[in-house]
Coordinates of C-alpha atoms in Angstrom, one line a residue:
L28 CA -18.1 -28.5 -1.1
R29 CA -19.1 -29.8 -4.6
F30 CA -16.1 -28.5 -6.5
P31 CA -14.0 -31.6 -7.3
A32 CA -16.2 -32.7 -10.3
L33 CA -15.7 -29.2 -11.8
L34 CA -12.0 -29.3 -11.2
R35 CA -11.6 -32.8 -12.8
R36 CA -13.3 -31.5 -16.0
A37 CA -11.2 -28.3 -16.0
D38 CA -7.7 -29.8 -15.4
P39 CA -6.2 -33.3 -15.5
F40 CA -4.0 -32.5 -12.5
W41 CA -7.1 -32.0 -10.3
A42 CA -8.6 -35.1 -11.7
A43 CA -5.7 -37.0 -10.2
A44 CA -6.0 -35.0 -6.9
F45 CA -9.8 -35.7 -6.7
P46 CA -10.4 -39.1 -8.3
A47 CA -14.0 -39.8 -9.3
A48 CA -13.8 -43.4 -8.0
A49 CA -13.8 -43.9 -4.2
P50 CA -10.2 -44.6 -3.0
A51 CA -9.2 -47.4 -0.9
A52 CA -10.2 -47.4 2.8
G53 CA -8.0 -45.4 5.0
S54 CA -6.9 -43.0 2.4
A55 CA -7.2 -39.2 2.8
W56 CA -10.3 -39.2 0.6
S57 CA -12.1 -42.3 1.7
S58 CA -14.7 -40.6 3.9
P59 CA -16.6 -38.4 1.4
P60 CA -18.7 -39.9 -1.4
S61 CA -17.5 -39.7 -5.0
G62 CA -17.2 -36.1 -6.2
V63 CA -17.8 -34.6 -2.8
V64 CA -15.3 -33.3 -0.2
S65 CA -16.7 -32.5 3.2
A66 CA -15.0 -29.6 4.9
H67 CA -14.0 -31.5 8.0
S68 CA -12.2 -34.2 5.9
V69 CA -9.9 -31.7 4.2
E70 CA -6.7 -31.2 6.1
S71 CA -4.9 -27.9 5.4
G72 CA -1.7 -29.8 4.8
V73 CA -3.3 -31.8 2.0
I74 CA -4.4 -28.6 0.3
I75 CA -1.0 -27.1 0.6
N76 CA 0.6 -30.2 -0.9
I77 CA -1.9 -30.2 -3.8
I78 CA -0.9 -26.6 -4.5
L79 CA 2.8 -27.4 -4.4
Q80 CA 2.3 -30.4 -6.7
R81 CA 0.3 -28.1 -9.1
H82 CA 3.3 -25.9 -9.4
A83 CA 5.6 -28.8 -10.1
A84 CA 3.3 -29.8 -13.0
F85 CA 2.6 -26.4 -14.4
Q86 CA 5.4 -23.8 -14.0
S87 CA 3.1 -21.1 -15.4
L88 CA 1.5 -20.6 -12.0
D89 CA 4.7 -18.7 -10.8
L90 CA 4.3 -20.4 -7.4
N91 CA 7.7 -19.4 -6.2
A92 CA 7.2 -15.8 -7.1
G93 CA 3.8 -15.9 -5.5
R94 CA 5.0 -17.5 -2.3
A95 CA 7.8 -14.9 -2.1
H96 CA 5.3 -12.0 -2.6
E97 CA 3.0 -13.6 0.0
V98 CA 5.9 -13.9 2.4
R99 CA 6.8 -10.2 1.8
G100 CA 3.2 -9.1 2.4
T101 CA 2.9 -11.3 5.5
G102 CA 6.1 -9.9 6.8
V103 CA 4.9 -6.3 6.3
E104 CA 1.6 -7.2 8.1
V105 CA 3.6 -8.7 11.0
L106 CA 5.6 -5.5 11.2
H107 CA 2.3 -3.6 11.2
E108 CA 0.4 -5.8 13.7
F109 CA 3.2 -6.4 16.2
L110 CA 5.3 -3.3 15.9
L111 CA 3.4 -0.5 14.5
A112 CA -0.1 -1.3 15.6
P113 CA 0.8 -0.9 19.3
S114 CA 3.1 2.0 18.5
P115 CA 2.4 5.8 18.8
A116 CA 0.5 5.6 15.5
A117 CA -2.4 3.4 16.4
Q118 CA -2.6 3.2 20.1
A119 CA 0.0 5.1 22.1
L120 CA 0.3 8.6 20.6
G121 CA -3.1 8.4 18.8
G122 CA -4.9 7.4 22.0
Q123 CA -3.0 9.7 24.3
V124 CA -3.1 13.0 22.3
D125 CA -6.4 14.0 23.8
H126 CA -5.7 12.7 27.3
I127 CA -2.3 14.2 28.0
A128 CA -2.3 17.4 29.9
Q129 CA -1.7 20.5 27.8
D130 CA 1.6 21.2 29.4
E131 CA 2.9 17.8 28.4
K132 CA 2.1 18.2 24.7
S133 CA 4.7 19.5 22.3
I134 CA 5.3 20.2 18.7
L135 CA 7.6 17.2 18.2
F136 CA 5.0 15.1 20.0
Y137 CA 2.4 15.8 17.3
W138 CA 5.0 15.3 14.5
A139 CA 5.9 11.9 16.0
Y140 CA 2.2 11.1 15.8
A141 CA 2.1 12.2 12.1
V142 CA 5.1 10.0 11.3
A143 CA 3.8 7.0 13.1
I144 CA 0.3 7.2 11.6
S145 CA 1.7 7.5 8.1
L146 CA 3.8 4.3 8.6
H147 CA 0.8 2.6 10.2
I148 CA -1.5 3.3 7.2
Y149 CA 1.2 2.4 4.7
F150 CA 2.2 -1.0 6.2
D151 CA -1.4 -1.9 6.9
F152 CA -2.6 -1.4 3.3
S153 CA 0.5 -2.4 1.3
G154 CA 0.9 -5.5 3.4
Y155 CA -2.6 -6.8 2.6
S156 CA -2.0 -5.8 -1.0
D157 CA 1.2 -7.8 -1.2
M158 CA -0.5 -10.8 0.4
A159 CA -3.3 -10.7 -2.1
I160 CA -0.9 -10.3 -5.1
G161 CA 1.2 -13.3 -3.8
L162 CA -1.9 -15.5 -3.3
G163 CA -3.0 -14.6 -6.7
R164 CA 0.3 -15.6 -8.2
I165 CA 0.1 -18.9 -6.4
F166 CA -3.2 -19.7 -8.2
G167 CA -2.1 -18.4 -11.5
F168 CA -3.4 -14.8 -11.4
S169 CA -1.1 -11.9 -12.1
F170 CA -2.0 -8.6 -10.5
S171 CA -0.1 -5.3 -10.8
E172 CA 1.7 -3.8 -7.8
N173 CA -0.4 -1.5 -5.7
F174 CA 2.3 0.3 -3.8
N175 CA 5.9 1.2 -4.9
Y176 CA 7.7 2.9 -2.0
P177 CA 5.6 6.0 -2.1
Y178 CA 7.5 7.7 0.7
I179 CA 10.5 8.3 -1.5
S180 CA 8.5 10.5 -3.8
K181 CA 9.6 14.0 -4.7
S182 CA 6.1 15.5 -5.2
A183 CA 2.5 14.7 -4.5
T184 CA 2.1 13.9 -8.2
E185 CA 4.8 11.2 -7.9
F186 CA 3.4 10.0 -4.6
W187 CA 0.1 9.1 -6.3
R188 CA 2.0 7.2 -9.1
R189 CA 3.3 5.0 -6.3
W190 CA 0.4 4.9 -3.7
H191 CA -2.7 2.8 -4.3
M192 CA -2.1 2.6 -8.0
S193 CA -5.2 0.5 -8.7
L194 CA -7.4 3.2 -7.3
G195 CA -5.7 5.8 -9.4
T196 CA -6.1 3.8 -12.5
W197 CA -9.8 3.4 -11.9
F198 CA -10.5 7.0 -11.3
R199 CA -8.3 8.0 -14.2
D200 CA -10.0 5.7 -16.7
Y201 CA -13.6 6.0 -15.5
V202 CA -13.9 9.5 -14.2
Y203 CA -11.0 11.8 -15.2
I204 CA -10.8 10.8 -18.9
P205 CA -14.6 10.7 -19.5
L206 CA -14.8 14.2 -18.1
G207 CA -12.3 15.4 -20.7
G208 CA -9.0 15.0 -18.8
N209 CA -6.7 17.9 -19.5
R210 CA -7.8 18.3 -23.1
V211 CA -10.1 21.1 -22.1
S212 CA -9.9 24.7 -20.9
K213 CA -7.8 25.3 -17.8
P214 CA -10.8 26.0 -15.6
K215 CA -12.5 22.8 -16.8
W216 CA -9.3 20.9 -16.2
F217 CA -9.0 22.1 -12.7
F218 CA -12.7 21.3 -12.2
N219 CA -12.0 17.7 -13.4
I220 CA -9.2 17.3 -10.9
F221 CA -11.4 18.5 -8.1
V222 CA -14.2 16.1 -9.1
V223 CA -11.8 13.2 -9.2
W224 CA -10.3 14.0 -5.8
F225 CA -13.7 14.7 -4.2
L226 CA -14.8 11.3 -5.3
T227 CA -11.5 9.7 -4.1
G228 CA -12.1 11.2 -0.7
F229 CA -15.8 10.1 -0.7
W230 CA -14.7 6.6 -1.8
H231 CA -12.8 6.2 1.5
G232 CA -15.8 7.2 3.6
A233 CA -18.8 9.4 4.0
A234 CA -17.2 11.8 6.4
W235 CA -15.8 15.4 6.0
N236 CA -12.3 14.4 7.0
F237 CA -12.1 12.1 4.0
I238 CA -13.6 14.7 1.7
I239 CA -11.1 17.4 2.9
W240 CA -8.3 14.8 2.6
G241 CA -9.2 14.3 -1.1
L242 CA -9.5 18.0 -1.8
F243 CA -6.2 18.7 -0.1
F244 CA -4.5 16.5 -2.7
A245 CA -6.5 18.2 -5.5
V246 CA -5.1 21.6 -4.4
L247 CA -1.5 20.2 -4.1
L248 CA -1.7 18.6 -7.6
I249 CA -3.0 21.7 -9.2
V250 CA -0.4 23.9 -7.6
E251 CA 2.3 21.5 -8.7
K252 CA 1.1 21.4 -12.3
V253 CA 0.8 25.1 -12.5
F254 CA 4.2 26.1 -11.2
L255 CA 5.6 24.2 -8.2
L256 CA 7.0 21.1 -10.0
K257 CA 9.7 23.0 -11.8
Y258 CA 11.1 24.3 -8.5
L259 CA 10.8 20.9 -6.8
D260 CA 12.9 19.4 -9.6
K261 CA 15.9 21.6 -8.6
S262 CA 16.4 19.9 -5.2
K263 CA 15.8 16.2 -4.3
V264 CA 16.2 17.0 -0.6
I265 CA 13.7 19.9 -0.5
S266 CA 11.2 18.1 -2.7
R267 CA 11.3 14.9 -0.6
V268 CA 10.9 16.9 2.7
Y269 CA 8.0 18.9 1.1
T270 CA 6.3 15.6 0.1
L271 CA 6.7 13.9 3.4
V272 CA 5.4 16.9 5.3
A273 CA 2.4 17.2 2.9
V274 CA 1.6 13.5 3.1
G275 CA 2.0 13.5 6.9
I276 CA -0.5 16.3 7.2
S277 CA -2.9 14.6 4.9
F278 CA -2.9 11.4 6.9
V279 CA -3.5 13.3 10.1
I280 CA -6.6 14.6 8.4
F281 CA -7.4 11.1 7.1
N282 CA -7.1 9.5 10.5
A283 CA -9.0 12.1 12.5
T284 CA -12.5 11.4 13.9
D285 CA -13.7 14.8 12.7
M286 CA -12.3 18.1 11.3
K287 CA -12.1 19.7 14.7
E288 CA -9.7 17.0 15.8
A289 CA -7.8 17.2 12.5
F290 CA -7.3 21.0 12.8
S291 CA -6.3 20.6 16.5
Y292 CA -3.6 18.1 15.6
I293 CA -2.3 20.1 12.7
G294 CA -2.2 23.2 14.8
G295 CA -0.2 21.3 17.4
M296 CA 2.3 20.3 14.7
F297 CA 2.9 24.0 13.9
G298 CA 3.0 25.2 17.5
A299 CA -0.5 26.6 17.9
G300 CA -1.4 27.4 21.5
D301 CA 2.2 28.2 22.4
L302 CA 3.3 24.6 22.6
P303 CA 6.9 23.9 23.5
L304 CA 9.2 22.2 21.0
V305 CA 9.7 19.1 23.2
S306 CA 8.1 17.6 26.3
T307 CA 8.6 14.8 28.7
E308 CA 5.9 12.8 26.9
F309 CA 7.7 13.1 23.6
F310 CA 11.0 11.7 25.0
Y311 CA 9.1 8.9 26.8
Y312 CA 7.4 7.7 23.5
L313 CA 10.6 8.3 21.5
K314 CA 12.5 6.1 23.9
S315 CA 9.8 3.5 23.9
F316 CA 9.3 3.2 20.2
A317 CA 12.5 4.5 18.6
V318 CA 13.5 1.0 17.4
T319 CA 10.1 0.4 15.9
L320 CA 10.0 3.7 14.1
V321 CA 13.5 3.2 12.7
I322 CA 12.6 -0.2 11.4
G323 CA 9.4 1.1 9.9
I324 CA 11.1 4.1 8.2
I325 CA 13.8 1.8 6.7
G326 CA 11.1 -0.7 5.6
A327 CA 9.2 2.0 3.8
T328 CA 12.2 2.7 1.5
P329 CA 13.9 0.4 -1.1
I330 CA 17.1 0.3 1.0
V331 CA 16.6 -3.3 2.1
K332 CA 15.5 -4.4 -1.4
R333 CA 18.5 -2.9 -3.1
S334 CA 20.9 -4.3 -0.6
V335 CA 19.5 -7.8 -1.0
E336 CA 19.5 -7.4 -4.8
K337 CA 23.2 -6.6 -4.6
I338 CA 24.0 -9.5 -2.3
F339 CA 21.9 -12.1 -4.2
E340 CA 22.6 -10.9 -7.7
N341 CA 22.9 -13.8 -10.1
V342 CA 22.2 -16.2 -7.2
F343 CA 19.8 -19.1 -7.8
A344 CA 17.9 -21.1 -5.2
Y345 CA 17.2 -24.8 -5.5
T346 CA 13.6 -25.8 -5.1
A347 CA 12.0 -29.0 -3.9
D348 CA 10.6 -29.9 -7.4
G349 CA 14.2 -30.1 -8.8
G350 CA 14.2 -26.8 -10.6
Y351 CA 15.8 -23.5 -10.1
F352 CA 14.3 -20.0 -9.9
V353 CA 15.8 -16.6 -9.6
F354 CA 14.8 -14.2 -6.9
D355 CA 12.7 -12.4 -9.4
L356 CA 10.7 -10.7 -6.8
L357 CA 13.7 -8.5 -6.1
N358 CA 13.6 -7.1 -9.7
E359 CA 10.0 -6.9 -10.6
N360 CA 7.4 -4.2 -10.8
E361 CA 9.6 -1.0 -11.1
V362 CA 7.2 1.8 -11.8
S363 CA 8.1 4.1 -14.6
D364 CA 6.5 7.3 -15.7
S365 CA 4.9 5.5 -18.6
E366 CA 3.1 2.8 -16.6
P367 CA -0.7 2.6 -17.5
F368 CA -1.8 2.9 -13.9
E369 CA 0.0 6.1 -13.3
M370 CA -2.2 8.7 -11.8
D371 CA -0.9 11.6 -13.8
F372 CA -3.2 14.5 -14.7
T373 CA -0.9 16.3 -17.1
D374 CA 0.2 13.7 -19.7
T375 CA -2.0 14.3 -22.7
T376 CA -1.3 10.8 -24.0
K377 CA -3.4 9.5 -21.1
V378 CA -6.5 11.2 -22.4

């Protein structure tokens, strides 16, 4: 890898880490020739130490915040891989829905699947996003949050201010606004929303379930903008239940192999085919994965974050480089209605 010479020119710290002159025999860098580092000669521990030393020399890298964010993302991925991945979401319920006898299926069985698949998708994507943000911070890059507890939203509109915010920003800036946004006639405004969400679905994959998933949210957003939001604002409980149900249905569509399967599962959620409310299979999976689902549900809310904030408020931690840092990760990236990456199709200031 011929990068040390470039690094030496770019930064005096790296010039010290990768000296141009060959070091003494037996040192960590004695094998490769000057300016060249062979892959087999670079131990991972050396690279980690270099990164840590880089932080000690230049605080602007926000290494501690980056490491904290990376740890958070890794923890979320661990939860996804070792708890939720083998749970009813990805394997158990999802894999068994089509194989369980009809008399063993039930309404709550399908709803358990919807809850689990929603958690599965959220932890999978948000975990990788947090890991990427943390790694970026370690190397001096600052990226915006991509997820901000979307399952506490009180409407589909708010959900998309909190879910995959980078995607919402892109479609808003490069599709919705160029089409005219909401500074057009109402029919054209509705058309713009449908175009954005058709493309959002198509962006996820060239399959009808993704297209229908996108158009499903287009309809929800239009209905909310026209009249529903004013009613949802009257009750936090009803608005949150409505949002969770709508999002759960959307992810059943999203995760289906085709629309026939999606309609079959959604029908099961609402008792199509004279399904019973509960079944033996539902209680079996509930008993097997109850702890996992509870952990996942709690982890998808800011309950833990706020509890830790309260406990560690004004608490400092001593770092190896002799400095102090605040647990700033606990207090950063709160999303407000005025954030630039908000996917809001009604605010005229966005157009």
